[in-house]
């Protein structure tokens, strides 16, 4: 299907007001030549959107995926600019330059960390890296990890340019920018897409969307930025899959010294390409989040087996699978054993739109005229919220760039699945989210530290 960029004056509907959608709406609005609408099934930030969270990692450490390293470097400048804008508005910063500490195991960097350092240095950003020469040096800078180092996480480098962002605040920040630039919003039930709407005489030509209340909203172009929900809304030909990933929080311990030391943590990755675990400093609000970047869980729907997100909005008592909780406790027992005496205060499954190769999928949809999809975030998109929309705008406007080439529709078969670089070595083993003993949801009682054995 040939794609024609929207001429000036076009009405563009963007469905999905998360990171991808808002960033796109803002970049398009800056052109002052389109009429832009964002639809979302919830108020923004949507509580179960991947973008809505207390924090996300902002890292440039991408091993050989240097496209994203360069994109992060572009984004970093804008994160600092956002902090300045916010300080003028008496708002808290959204980006926190805590540094990102990448720990590897057993006396040697793993190939991911080696490739990160090599590429960052070759690109001329070696001054951001502090490579530790001995386990003792790591503990000297970060005594919080003395136990982890003793357990064999004893090689590390710190990327001093990275850190974390308060992602829900970042979404709100971008939402406000969109409002200030004249983007229209249709939110809640009226904003919920039922299906893309095609010209009855030309069934492959999208002329708008039909919302859950059966209203048809006409548009010249429709952009789907519906994250992990996308494959459930339009046939994505298995190029992306909704995969459920796990997150837990701990609340401030009743120990002022420990509390203070956790506030000073950097973002950390505990041999991430092998274990999947990463974590954040304690937030000013007293929450410490730890996550696992893995191949995740599937939730296939009955009608066609397409995996769709199952979240705490529709399943209010959901937590995270008991098997995942057991694994968190086991890993943390070695890595940050002080957590063993703390209750897990919150747990959830958060959904990636996982592409087959870890690259985003941002492209005209091959089956339809006038439909663009921008998804396949593969668990690493949020850090780009200040900049991503400009790259997506290029694609909507038919401008070829290195990004449009990397994110083009790829027609890969699922057996080629290799996930993103960080998970490249992990076993692609996706469990079903169901009622089995491994995948049933953990109960609040099982969150308690006093439970001797899970
Ligand atoms: C556990 C976890 C940890 C992560 N950690 C990081 C990290 O450390 N660093 C990083 O950079 N990235 C991270 N990510 C990835 C990042 O969150 C995503 O890349 C990013 O949020 C994707 O944005 P999105 O706009 O595509 O999707 P979403 O934020 O999910 O937005 C999709 C929007 O579409 C709306 N929608 C869905 N269906 C409909 C419909 N039918 N009609 C109307 N609207 C609809 C939803 O309400 C939602 O607002 C993480 C993700 C998860 C799940």
CSV table of C-alpha atoms and ligand atoms in Angstrom, one decimal:
chain,number,residue,atom,x,y,z
A,1,UNK,CA,0.0,0.0,0.0
A,2,UNK,CA,1.6,3.3,-1.0
A,3,UNK,CA,1.6,5.9,1.8
A,4,UNK,CA,0.9,9.6,1.2
A,5,UNK,CA,1.9,12.1,3.8
A,6,UNK,CA,-0.9,14.4,5.1
A,7,UNK,CA,-1.1,17.7,3.3
A,8,UNK,CA,-1.3,20.9,5.4
A,9,UNK,CA,-4.7,21.4,6.9
A,10,UNK,CA,-5.2,17.6,7.5
A,11,UNK,CA,-7.1,16.4,10.5
A,12,UNK,CA,-5.0,13.8,12.3
A,13,UNK,CA,-6.4,11.5,15.0
A,14,UNK,CA,-3.9,9.9,17.4
A,15,UNK,CA,-5.3,7.1,19.4
A,16,UNK,CA,-3.5,6.6,22.7
A,17,UNK,CA,-2.3,9.4,25.0
A,18,UNK,CA,0.8,7.7,26.5
A,19,UNK,CA,4.4,8.4,25.7
A,20,UNK,CA,4.3,7.7,22.0
A,21,UNK,CA,1.0,9.4,21.4
A,22,UNK,CA,1.6,12.6,23.3
A,23,UNK,CA,5.1,13.0,22.1
A,24,UNK,CA,3.8,12.7,18.5
A,25,UNK,CA,0.9,15.1,19.1
A,26,UNK,CA,3.3,17.7,20.4
A,27,UNK,CA,5.8,17.4,17.6
A,28,UNK,CA,3.0,17.6,15.0
A,29,UNK,CA,1.4,20.6,16.8
A,30,UNK,CA,4.6,22.5,16.6
A,31,UNK,CA,4.2,22.6,12.8
A,32,UNK,CA,1.0,24.7,13.1
A,33,UNK,CA,-0.4,23.1,10.0
A,34,UNK,CA,-2.6,20.2,11.2
A,35,UNK,CA,-5.7,19.8,13.3
A,36,UNK,CA,-4.7,17.2,15.9
A,37,UNK,CA,-6.9,15.1,18.1
A,38,UNK,CA,-5.8,12.6,20.8
A,39,UNK,CA,-8.2,10.0,21.9
A,40,UNK,CA,-7.7,7.9,25.0
A,41,UNK,CA,-10.0,5.5,26.8
A,42,UNK,CA,-8.9,7.0,30.1
A,43,UNK,CA,-8.0,10.3,31.6
A,44,UNK,CA,-4.3,11.1,31.1
A,45,UNK,CA,-2.1,9.7,32.5
A,46,UNK,CA,-4.0,6.4,32.1
A,47,UNK,CA,-3.4,4.5,35.3
A,48,UNK,CA,-2.6,1.2,33.5
A,49,UNK,CA,-0.6,2.7,30.6
A,50,UNK,CA,3.0,1.5,30.5
A,51,UNK,CA,4.0,5.2,30.6
A,52,UNK,CA,2.4,5.8,34.0
A,53,UNK,CA,4.7,5.0,36.8
A,54,UNK,CA,6.8,6.5,39.6
A,55,UNK,CA,10.0,6.0,37.7
A,56,UNK,CA,11.7,4.7,34.6
A,57,UNK,CA,15.3,4.4,33.7
A,58,UNK,CA,17.0,6.9,31.5
A,59,UNK,CA,20.1,5.2,30.1
A,60,UNK,CA,22.2,5.6,27.1
A,61,UNK,CA,23.7,2.1,27.6
A,62,UNK,CA,22.5,0.2,24.6
A,63,UNK,CA,25.5,-2.1,23.7
A,64,UNK,CA,25.5,-2.3,19.9
A,65,UNK,CA,22.1,-0.7,19.4
A,66,UNK,CA,23.8,2.6,19.0
A,67,UNK,CA,20.8,4.2,17.3
A,68,UNK,CA,19.1,4.3,20.8
A,69,UNK,CA,22.3,5.5,22.4
A,70,UNK,CA,22.4,8.5,20.2
A,71,UNK,CA,18.6,9.1,20.6
A,72,UNK,CA,19.1,9.0,24.4
A,73,UNK,CA,21.9,11.6,24.1
A,74,UNK,CA,19.5,13.8,22.2
A,75,UNK,CA,16.8,13.2,24.8
A,76,UNK,CA,19.1,14.0,27.7
A,77,UNK,CA,19.5,17.6,26.6
A,78,UNK,CA,15.7,17.9,26.5
A,79,UNK,CA,15.2,16.3,29.9
A,80,UNK,CA,17.5,19.0,31.3
A,81,UNK,CA,15.5,21.6,29.4
A,82,UNK,CA,12.2,20.2,30.9
A,83,UNK,CA,13.7,20.4,34.4
A,84,UNK,CA,14.5,24.1,33.7
A,85,UNK,CA,11.0,24.8,32.4
A,86,UNK,CA,9.5,23.1,35.5
A,87,UNK,CA,11.7,25.0,37.9
A,88,UNK,CA,10.4,28.2,36.4
A,89,UNK,CA,6.9,26.9,37.1
A,90,UNK,CA,7.8,25.9,40.6
A,91,UNK,CA,7.4,22.2,39.8
A,92,UNK,CA,9.7,19.4,40.9
A,93,UNK,CA,12.2,18.1,38.3
A,94,UNK,CA,11.1,15.1,36.2
A,95,UNK,CA,14.6,13.9,35.5
A,96,UNK,CA,17.0,12.9,38.2
A,97,UNK,CA,20.6,12.4,37.3
A,98,UNK,CA,21.4,9.7,39.9
A,99,UNK,CA,23.8,7.8,37.6
A,100,UNK,CA,23.2,4.3,36.3
A,101,UNK,CA,25.3,1.6,37.9
A,102,UNK,CA,25.6,-1.5,35.7
A,103,UNK,CA,26.9,-4.4,37.8
A,104,UNK,CA,28.0,-7.6,36.2
A,105,UNK,CA,28.8,-11.0,37.6
A,106,UNK,CA,31.8,-13.0,38.7
A,107,UNK,CA,34.9,-11.0,38.0
A,108,UNK,CA,34.1,-10.2,34.4
A,109,UNK,CA,31.8,-7.8,32.6
A,110,UNK,CA,29.2,-9.6,30.5
A,111,UNK,CA,29.1,-8.9,26.8
A,112,UNK,CA,26.3,-6.4,27.1
A,113,UNK,CA,28.2,-4.1,29.5
A,114,UNK,CA,31.5,-4.5,27.5
A,115,UNK,CA,29.7,-3.5,24.3
A,116,UNK,CA,28.1,-0.5,26.1
A,117,UNK,CA,31.4,0.9,27.3
A,118,UNK,CA,33.0,0.3,24.0
A,119,UNK,CA,30.3,2.1,22.0
A,120,UNK,CA,29.9,4.9,24.4
A,121,UNK,CA,33.7,5.6,24.4
A,122,UNK,CA,33.9,5.3,20.6
A,123,UNK,CA,31.1,7.8,20.2
A,124,UNK,CA,33.1,10.3,22.4
A,125,UNK,CA,31.2,10.0,25.6
A,126,UNK,CA,33.8,8.1,27.6
A,127,UNK,CA,33.9,10.8,30.2
A,128,UNK,CA,30.5,9.7,31.4
A,129,UNK,CA,31.8,6.3,32.4
A,130,UNK,CA,33.5,5.4,35.6
A,131,UNK,CA,34.8,1.9,35.3
A,132,UNK,CA,35.6,0.3,38.6
A,133,UNK,CA,38.9,-1.4,38.9
A,134,UNK,CA,38.1,-3.6,41.9
A,135,UNK,CA,35.2,-4.9,43.9
A,136,UNK,CA,36.4,-2.7,46.8
A,137,UNK,CA,36.1,0.4,44.7
A,138,UNK,CA,32.4,-0.4,44.0
A,139,UNK,CA,31.7,-0.8,47.7
A,140,UNK,CA,33.6,2.4,48.5
A,141,UNK,CA,31.2,4.4,46.2
A,142,UNK,CA,28.1,2.3,46.9
A,143,UNK,CA,28.3,0.6,50.3
A,144,UNK,CA,24.6,-0.3,49.8
A,145,UNK,CA,25.8,-3.1,47.5
A,146,UNK,CA,28.4,-4.6,49.8
A,147,UNK,CA,26.4,-7.8,49.9
A,148,UNK,CA,25.7,-8.0,46.2
A,149,UNK,CA,29.5,-7.5,45.5
A,150,UNK,CA,30.3,-10.3,47.9
A,151,UNK,CA,27.8,-12.5,46.1
A,152,UNK,CA,29.7,-12.1,42.9
A,153,UNK,CA,28.2,-8.9,41.3
A,154,UNK,CA,31.7,-7.6,41.5
A,155,UNK,CA,32.4,-5.8,38.3
A,156,UNK,CA,30.7,-2.6,37.5
A,157,UNK,CA,30.7,0.7,35.7
A,158,UNK,CA,28.7,3.9,36.5
A,159,UNK,CA,27.3,5.9,33.7
A,160,UNK,CA,27.2,9.4,35.3
A,161,UNK,CA,24.9,10.9,32.6
A,162,UNK,CA,22.0,8.6,33.2
A,163,UNK,CA,19.4,8.3,35.9
A,164,UNK,CA,15.6,8.1,36.2
A,165,UNK,CA,12.5,10.1,35.3
A,166,UNK,CA,9.2,10.4,37.1
A,167,UNK,CA,7.3,9.0,34.2
A,168,UNK,CA,3.7,9.9,35.2
A,169,UNK,CA,4.9,13.5,35.7
A,170,UNK,CA,6.7,13.4,32.4
A,171,UNK,CA,3.4,12.3,30.7
A,172,UNK,CA,1.6,15.2,32.5
A,173,UNK,CA,4.3,17.6,31.4
A,174,UNK,CA,3.9,16.6,27.7
A,175,UNK,CA,0.1,16.6,28.0
A,176,UNK,CA,0.2,20.2,29.2
A,177,UNK,CA,2.5,21.1,26.3
A,178,UNK,CA,0.0,19.6,23.9
A,179,UNK,CA,-2.9,21.5,25.4
A,180,UNK,CA,-0.8,24.7,25.2
A,181,UNK,CA,-0.3,24.1,21.5
A,182,UNK,CA,-3.9,23.5,20.6
A,183,UNK,CA,-4.1,19.7,20.6
A,184,UNK,CA,-7.7,18.5,21.2
A,185,UNK,CA,-8.4,15.7,23.6
A,186,UNK,CA,-11.3,13.2,23.7
A,187,UNK,CA,-10.9,11.1,26.8
A,188,UNK,CA,-12.8,8.4,28.7
A,189,UNK,CA,-15.5,6.3,27.2
A,190,UNK,CA,-16.0,8.7,24.3
A,191,UNK,CA,-12.3,8.4,23.5
A,192,UNK,CA,-12.2,4.6,23.5
A,193,UNK,CA,-11.4,3.2,20.1
A,194,UNK,CA,-13.5,0.3,19.0
A,195,UNK,CA,-12.0,0.0,15.6
A,196,UNK,CA,-10.4,2.0,12.8
A,197,UNK,CA,-13.2,3.0,10.4
A,198,UNK,CA,-12.8,2.4,6.7
A,199,UNK,CA,-14.5,3.9,3.7
A,200,UNK,CA,-17.4,1.4,3.0
A,201,UNK,CA,-16.6,1.6,-0.7
A,202,UNK,CA,-12.8,1.1,-0.2
A,203,UNK,CA,-12.5,-1.3,2.8
A,204,UNK,CA,-8.7,-0.8,2.9
A,205,UNK,CA,-8.9,3.0,3.2
A,206,UNK,CA,-9.1,4.3,6.7
A,207,UNK,CA,-11.2,7.4,7.0
A,208,UNK,CA,-11.5,7.7,10.8
A,209,UNK,CA,-12.2,5.8,13.9
A,210,UNK,CA,-15.2,4.3,15.5
A,211,UNK,CA,-15.3,4.7,19.3
A,212,UNK,CA,-17.0,2.5,21.9
A,213,UNK,CA,-20.1,4.7,21.9
A,214,UNK,CA,-20.4,3.9,18.1
A,215,UNK,CA,-19.6,7.5,17.1
A,216,UNK,CA,-17.6,7.8,13.9
A,217,UNK,CA,-14.9,10.4,14.0
A,218,UNK,CA,-13.5,11.2,10.5
A,219,UNK,CA,-9.9,12.1,9.9
A,220,UNK,CA,-7.4,12.3,7.1
A,221,UNK,CA,-4.8,10.2,8.9
A,222,UNK,CA,-5.1,7.9,12.0
A,223,UNK,CA,-2.1,7.2,14.1
A,224,UNK,CA,-2.4,4.2,16.5
A,225,UNK,CA,-0.2,4.7,19.6
A,226,UNK,CA,-2.1,2.3,21.8
A,227,UNK,CA,1.0,0.6,23.3
A,228,UNK,CA,0.5,-3.0,24.3
A,229,UNK,CA,-3.2,-2.8,23.3
A,230,UNK,CA,-2.3,-2.3,19.6
A,231,UNK,CA,-2.2,-5.9,18.5
A,232,UNK,CA,-5.7,-6.4,20.0
A,233,UNK,CA,-7.1,-3.5,18.0
A,234,UNK,CA,-5.6,-4.0,14.5
A,235,UNK,CA,-4.0,-7.0,12.9
A,236,UNK,CA,-0.3,-6.5,13.6
A,237,UNK,CA,0.7,-9.8,11.8
A,238,UNK,CA,2.6,-11.0,14.9
A,239,UNK,CA,5.1,-8.1,14.6
A,240,UNK,CA,4.4,-7.1,18.2
A,241,UNK,CA,3.1,-9.0,21.2
A,242,UNK,CA,1.8,-7.8,24.6
A,243,UNK,CA,4.1,-9.2,27.2
A,244,UNK,CA,3.4,-8.8,31.0
A,245,UNK,CA,6.4,-7.7,33.0
A,246,UNK,CA,6.8,-7.5,36.8
A,247,UNK,CA,7.3,-4.8,39.2
A,248,UNK,CA,7.4,-4.6,43.0
A,249,UNK,CA,7.7,-1.7,45.5
A,250,UNK,CA,9.0,-1.6,49.0
A,251,UNK,CA,8.0,1.3,51.4
A,252,UNK,CA,10.5,3.1,53.5
A,253,UNK,CA,12.0,0.8,56.2
A,254,UNK,CA,11.6,1.9,59.8
A,255,UNK,CA,15.4,2.5,59.9
A,256,UNK,CA,16.6,6.0,59.2
A,257,UNK,CA,20.1,4.9,58.3
A,258,UNK,CA,18.9,2.4,55.7
A,259,UNK,CA,16.3,4.8,54.4
A,260,UNK,CA,18.9,7.5,53.9
A,261,UNK,CA,21.3,5.1,52.1
A,262,UNK,CA,18.5,3.9,49.8
A,263,UNK,CA,17.6,7.5,48.9
A,264,UNK,CA,21.2,7.8,47.7
A,265,UNK,CA,21.2,4.7,45.5
A,266,UNK,CA,21.9,5.1,41.8
A,267,UNK,CA,19.6,3.4,39.3
A,268,UNK,CA,21.1,-0.1,39.3
A,269,UNK,CA,21.1,-3.1,37.0
A,270,UNK,CA,22.0,-6.4,38.6
A,271,UNK,CA,23.7,-8.2,35.7
A,272,UNK,CA,20.6,-7.2,33.8
A,273,UNK,CA,21.3,-9.1,30.6
A,274,UNK,CA,21.5,-12.3,32.6
A,275,UNK,CA,19.1,-11.8,35.5
A,276,UNK,CA,16.7,-9.1,34.2
A,277,UNK,CA,16.6,-7.3,37.6
A,278,UNK,CA,17.0,-3.5,38.0
A,279,UNK,CA,16.0,-1.0,40.6
A,280,UNK,CA,15.7,2.6,41.7
A,281,UNK,CA,16.6,4.8,44.6
A,282,UNK,CA,13.9,5.3,47.2
A,283,UNK,CA,11.7,8.2,46.0
A,284,UNK,CA,11.1,11.3,48.1
A,285,UNK,CA,7.6,9.7,48.7
A,286,UNK,CA,9.2,6.7,50.3
A,287,UNK,CA,8.8,4.1,47.6
A,288,UNK,CA,11.5,1.9,46.2
A,289,UNK,CA,10.7,0.1,42.9
A,290,UNK,CA,12.4,-3.0,41.6
A,291,UNK,CA,11.6,-4.5,38.2
A,292,UNK,CA,12.4,-7.4,36.0
A,293,UNK,CA,13.0,-7.0,32.3
A,294,UNK,CA,12.3,-10.5,30.9
A,295,UNK,CA,10.4,-12.2,28.1
A,296,UNK,CA,7.3,-11.8,30.3
A,297,UNK,CA,3.9,-13.4,30.5
A,298,UNK,CA,1.2,-13.7,27.8
A,299,UNK,CA,-2.5,-13.2,28.2
A,300,UNK,CA,-4.0,-14.6,25.0
A,301,UNK,CA,-7.7,-13.7,24.5
A,302,UNK,CA,-10.1,-16.5,23.6
A,303,UNK,CA,-11.3,-15.3,20.3
A,304,UNK,CA,-8.0,-15.4,18.4
A,305,UNK,CA,-5.2,-16.1,20.9
A,306,UNK,CA,-3.8,-12.5,20.6
A,307,UNK,CA,-2.1,-11.5,23.9
A,308,UNK,CA,-3.8,-8.5,25.4
A,309,UNK,CA,-3.0,-6.5,28.6
A,310,UNK,CA,-4.7,-7.6,31.8
A,311,UNK,CA,-4.3,-4.8,34.3
A,312,UNK,CA,-5.4,-3.6,37.7
A,313,UNK,CA,-8.0,-1.3,36.0
A,314,UNK,CA,-10.1,-4.3,34.8
A,315,UNK,CA,-8.8,-6.8,37.4
A,316,UNK,CA,-8.7,-4.7,40.5
A,317,UNK,CA,-7.3,-7.4,42.8
A,318,UNK,CA,-4.4,-8.4,40.5
A,319,UNK,CA,-0.9,-8.2,41.8
A,320,UNK,CA,1.9,-10.1,40.2
A,321,UNK,CA,2.3,-13.9,39.5
A,322,UNK,CA,3.4,-15.8,42.6
A,323,UNK,CA,6.3,-17.4,40.6
A,324,UNK,CA,7.6,-14.0,39.8
A,325,UNK,CA,7.3,-12.9,43.4
A,326,UNK,CA,9.3,-15.9,44.6
A,327,UNK,CA,12.0,-15.1,42.1
A,328,UNK,CA,12.2,-11.5,43.2
A,329,UNK,CA,12.5,-12.6,46.8
A,330,UNK,CA,15.2,-15.1,45.9
A,331,UNK,CA,17.3,-12.6,43.8
A,332,UNK,CA,16.9,-9.8,46.3
A,333,UNK,CA,17.9,-12.2,49.2
A,334,UNK,CA,21.3,-12.3,47.6
A,335,UNK,CA,21.5,-8.9,46.1
A,336,UNK,CA,19.8,-6.5,48.6
A,337,UNK,CA,19.1,-8.8,51.6
A,338,UNK,CA,17.8,-5.9,53.7
A,339,UNK,CA,14.6,-6.2,51.7
A,340,UNK,CA,14.0,-9.7,53.0
A,341,UNK,CA,12.6,-8.3,56.3
A,342,UNK,CA,10.3,-5.9,54.5
A,343,UNK,CA,6.8,-6.5,53.1
A,344,UNK,CA,6.3,-5.9,49.4
A,345,UNK,CA,4.0,-2.8,49.5
A,346,UNK,CA,2.8,-3.1,45.9
A,347,UNK,CA,3.2,-5.3,42.9
A,348,UNK,CA,1.8,-5.2,39.3
A,349,UNK,CA,2.2,-6.6,35.9
A,350,UNK,CA,3.0,-3.8,33.4
A,351,UNK,CA,2.7,-4.5,29.7
A,352,UNK,CA,5.3,-4.0,26.9
A,353,UNK,CA,4.4,-4.0,23.3
A,354,UNK,CA,7.3,-6.3,22.5
A,355,UNK,CA,8.5,-6.3,18.9
A,356,UNK,CA,10.3,-9.3,17.4
A,357,UNK,CA,13.8,-7.6,17.5
A,358,UNK,CA,13.4,-5.0,20.2
A,359,UNK,CA,13.2,-2.1,17.6
A,360,UNK,CA,10.1,0.0,17.7
A,361,UNK,CA,7.5,-0.5,14.9
A,362,UNK,CA,6.6,2.9,13.6
A,363,UNK,CA,5.3,2.8,10.1
A,364,UNK,CA,2.3,3.1,7.7
A,365,UNK,CA,0.3,-0.1,8.3
A,366,UNK,CA,0.8,-2.4,5.2
A,367,UNK,CA,-2.9,-3.4,5.0
A,368,UNK,CA,-4.5,0.1,5.1
A,369,UNK,CA,-4.2,3.5,3.5
A,370,UNK,CA,-4.0,6.4,5.9
A,371,UNK,CA,-3.2,4.4,9.0
A,372,UNK,CA,0.1,4.7,10.8
A,373,UNK,CA,1.1,2.5,13.8
A,374,UNK,CA,3.7,3.7,16.3
A,375,UNK,CA,4.3,0.9,18.9
A,376,UNK,CA,6.6,-2.0,19.6
A,377,UNK,CA,8.2,-0.1,22.5
A,378,UNK,CA,9.8,-3.3,23.8
A,379,UNK,CA,10.1,-2.0,27.3
A,380,UNK,CA,12.5,0.9,26.6
A,381,UNK,CA,10.5,3.8,25.1
A,382,UNK,CA,9.7,6.1,28.0
A,383,UNK,CA,13.2,7.7,28.2
A,384,UNK,CA,12.6,9.1,24.7
A,385,UNK,CA,9.3,11.0,25.5
A,386,UNK,CA,10.8,14.4,25.0
A,387,UNK,CA,12.2,13.5,21.5
A,388,UNK,CA,10.5,10.5,20.1
A,389,UNK,CA,7.6,12.5,18.6
A,390,UNK,CA,9.9,14.4,16.3
A,391,UNK,CA,11.1,11.1,14.8
A,392,UNK,CA,7.5,9.8,14.5
A,393,UNK,CA,6.5,13.1,12.9
A,394,UNK,CA,9.1,12.5,10.2
A,395,UNK,CA,7.6,9.1,9.5
A,396,UNK,CA,4.1,10.5,9.3
A,397,UNK,CA,5.4,13.2,6.9
A,398,UNK,CA,7.1,10.6,4.8
A,399,UNK,CA,10.6,11.8,5.5
A,400,UNK,CA,13.2,9.0,5.4
A,401,UNK,CA,15.7,8.9,8.3
A,402,UNK,CA,17.8,6.3,10.0
A,403,UNK,CA,14.9,6.0,12.5
A,404,UNK,CA,12.3,5.4,9.8
A,405,UNK,CA,14.5,2.7,8.4
A,406,UNK,CA,15.1,1.0,11.7
A,407,UNK,CA,11.4,1.1,12.7
A,408,UNK,CA,9.9,0.3,9.4
A,409,UNK,CA,7.4,-2.6,9.1
A,410,UNK,CA,9.6,-5.6,8.9
A,411,UNK,CA,7.5,-8.8,8.3
A,412,UNK,CA,9.8,-10.9,10.5
A,413,UNK,CA,8.7,-14.3,11.6
A,414,UNK,CA,8.2,-15.1,15.2
A,415,UNK,CA,11.0,-17.7,15.1
A,416,UNK,CA,13.4,-14.8,14.5
A,417,UNK,CA,12.4,-13.3,17.9
A,418,UNK,CA,15.5,-12.1,19.7
A,419,UNK,CA,14.0,-9.3,21.8
A,420,UNK,CA,16.1,-6.1,22.6
A,421,UNK,CA,19.8,-6.2,23.2
A,422,UNK,CA,19.4,-6.4,27.0
A,423,UNK,CA,17.4,-9.6,26.8
A,424,UNK,CA,19.2,-10.9,23.7
A,425,UNK,CA,20.7,-13.8,25.7
A,426,UNK,CA,17.7,-14.6,27.8
A,427,UNK,CA,15.6,-17.6,27.1
A,428,UNK,CA,12.5,-16.7,25.2
A,429,UNK,CA,10.1,-18.5,27.4
A,430,UNK,CA,6.8,-16.8,27.8
A,431,UNK,CA,4.5,-18.2,30.4
A,432,UNK,CA,0.7,-17.8,30.3
A,433,UNK,CA,-0.9,-15.6,32.9
A,434,UNK,CA,-3.3,-18.0,34.4
A,435,UNK,CA,-4.4,-19.8,37.5
A,436,UNK,CA,-1.5,-22.4,37.6
A,437,UNK,CA,0.7,-22.6,40.7
A,438,UNK,CA,3.4,-20.5,39.0
A,439,UNK,CA,1.3,-17.9,37.3
A,440,UNK,CA,-1.6,-17.3,39.7
A,441,UNK,CA,-1.7,-13.8,41.3
A,442,UNK,CA,0.1,-13.5,44.6
A,443,UNK,CA,-2.1,-12.7,47.6
A,444,UNK,CA,-1.5,-9.6,49.8
A,445,UNK,CA,-0.7,-12.1,52.6
A,446,UNK,CA,2.1,-13.5,50.4
A,447,UNK,CA,3.6,-10.0,50.1
A,448,UNK,CA,4.4,-10.1,53.8
A,449,UNK,CA,8.0,-10.6,54.9
A,450,UNK,CA,6.8,-12.7,57.8
A,451,UNK,CA,5.7,-15.5,55.3
A,452,UNK,CA,8.6,-17.9,55.9
A,453,UNK,CA,8.4,-19.7,52.6
A,454,UNK,CA,6.4,-18.8,49.4
B,1,LIG,C1,7.5,-2.6,33.9
B,1,LIG,C2,7.9,-1.6,32.8
B,1,LIG,C3,9.1,-1.0,33.0
B,1,LIG,C4,9.6,-0.1,32.0
B,1,LIG,N1,10.8,0.5,32.3
B,1,LIG,C5,11.3,1.4,31.4
B,1,LIG,C6,12.5,2.1,31.7
B,1,LIG,O1,13.1,1.9,32.7
B,1,LIG,N2,12.9,3.0,30.7
B,1,LIG,C7,12.2,3.2,29.6
B,1,LIG,O2,12.6,4.1,28.8
B,1,LIG,N3,11.1,2.6,29.3
B,1,LIG,C8,10.6,1.7,30.2
B,1,LIG,N4,9.4,1.0,29.9
B,1,LIG,C9,8.8,1.1,28.6
B,1,LIG,C10,7.9,2.3,28.5
B,1,LIG,O3,7.0,2.4,29.6
B,1,LIG,C11,7.1,2.2,27.2
B,1,LIG,O4,8.1,2.1,26.2
B,1,LIG,C12,6.2,3.4,27.0
B,1,LIG,O5,5.5,3.8,28.1
B,1,LIG,C13,5.3,3.0,25.8
B,1,LIG,O6,4.4,4.1,25.6
B,1,LIG,P1,3.2,3.9,24.7
B,1,LIG,O7,2.6,5.3,24.5
B,1,LIG,O8,3.5,3.1,23.5
B,1,LIG,O9,2.1,3.0,25.5
B,1,LIG,P2,1.3,3.3,26.8
B,1,LIG,O10,2.0,4.2,27.7
B,1,LIG,O11,0.8,2.0,27.3
B,1,LIG,O12,0.1,4.2,26.2
B,1,LIG,C14,-0.9,3.6,25.5
B,1,LIG,C15,-2.2,4.4,25.6
B,1,LIG,O13,-3.2,3.9,24.7
B,1,LIG,C16,-4.4,4.0,25.4
B,1,LIG,N5,-5.3,3.0,24.8
B,1,LIG,C17,-5.2,1.7,24.7
B,1,LIG,N6,-6.3,1.2,24.1
B,1,LIG,C18,-7.1,2.2,23.7
B,1,LIG,C19,-8.3,2.3,23.0
B,1,LIG,N7,-9.0,1.2,22.6
B,1,LIG,N8,-8.8,3.5,22.8
B,1,LIG,C20,-8.2,4.6,23.2
B,1,LIG,N9,-7.0,4.6,23.9
B,1,LIG,C21,-6.5,3.4,24.1
B,1,LIG,C22,-4.1,3.6,26.8
B,1,LIG,O14,-5.1,4.1,27.7
B,1,LIG,C23,-2.8,4.3,27.0
B,1,LIG,O15,-3.0,5.6,27.5
B,1,LIG,C24,8.9,0.1,30.9
B,1,LIG,C25,7.6,-0.5,30.7
B,1,LIG,C26,7.2,-1.4,31.7
B,1,LIG,C27,5.8,-2.0,31.4
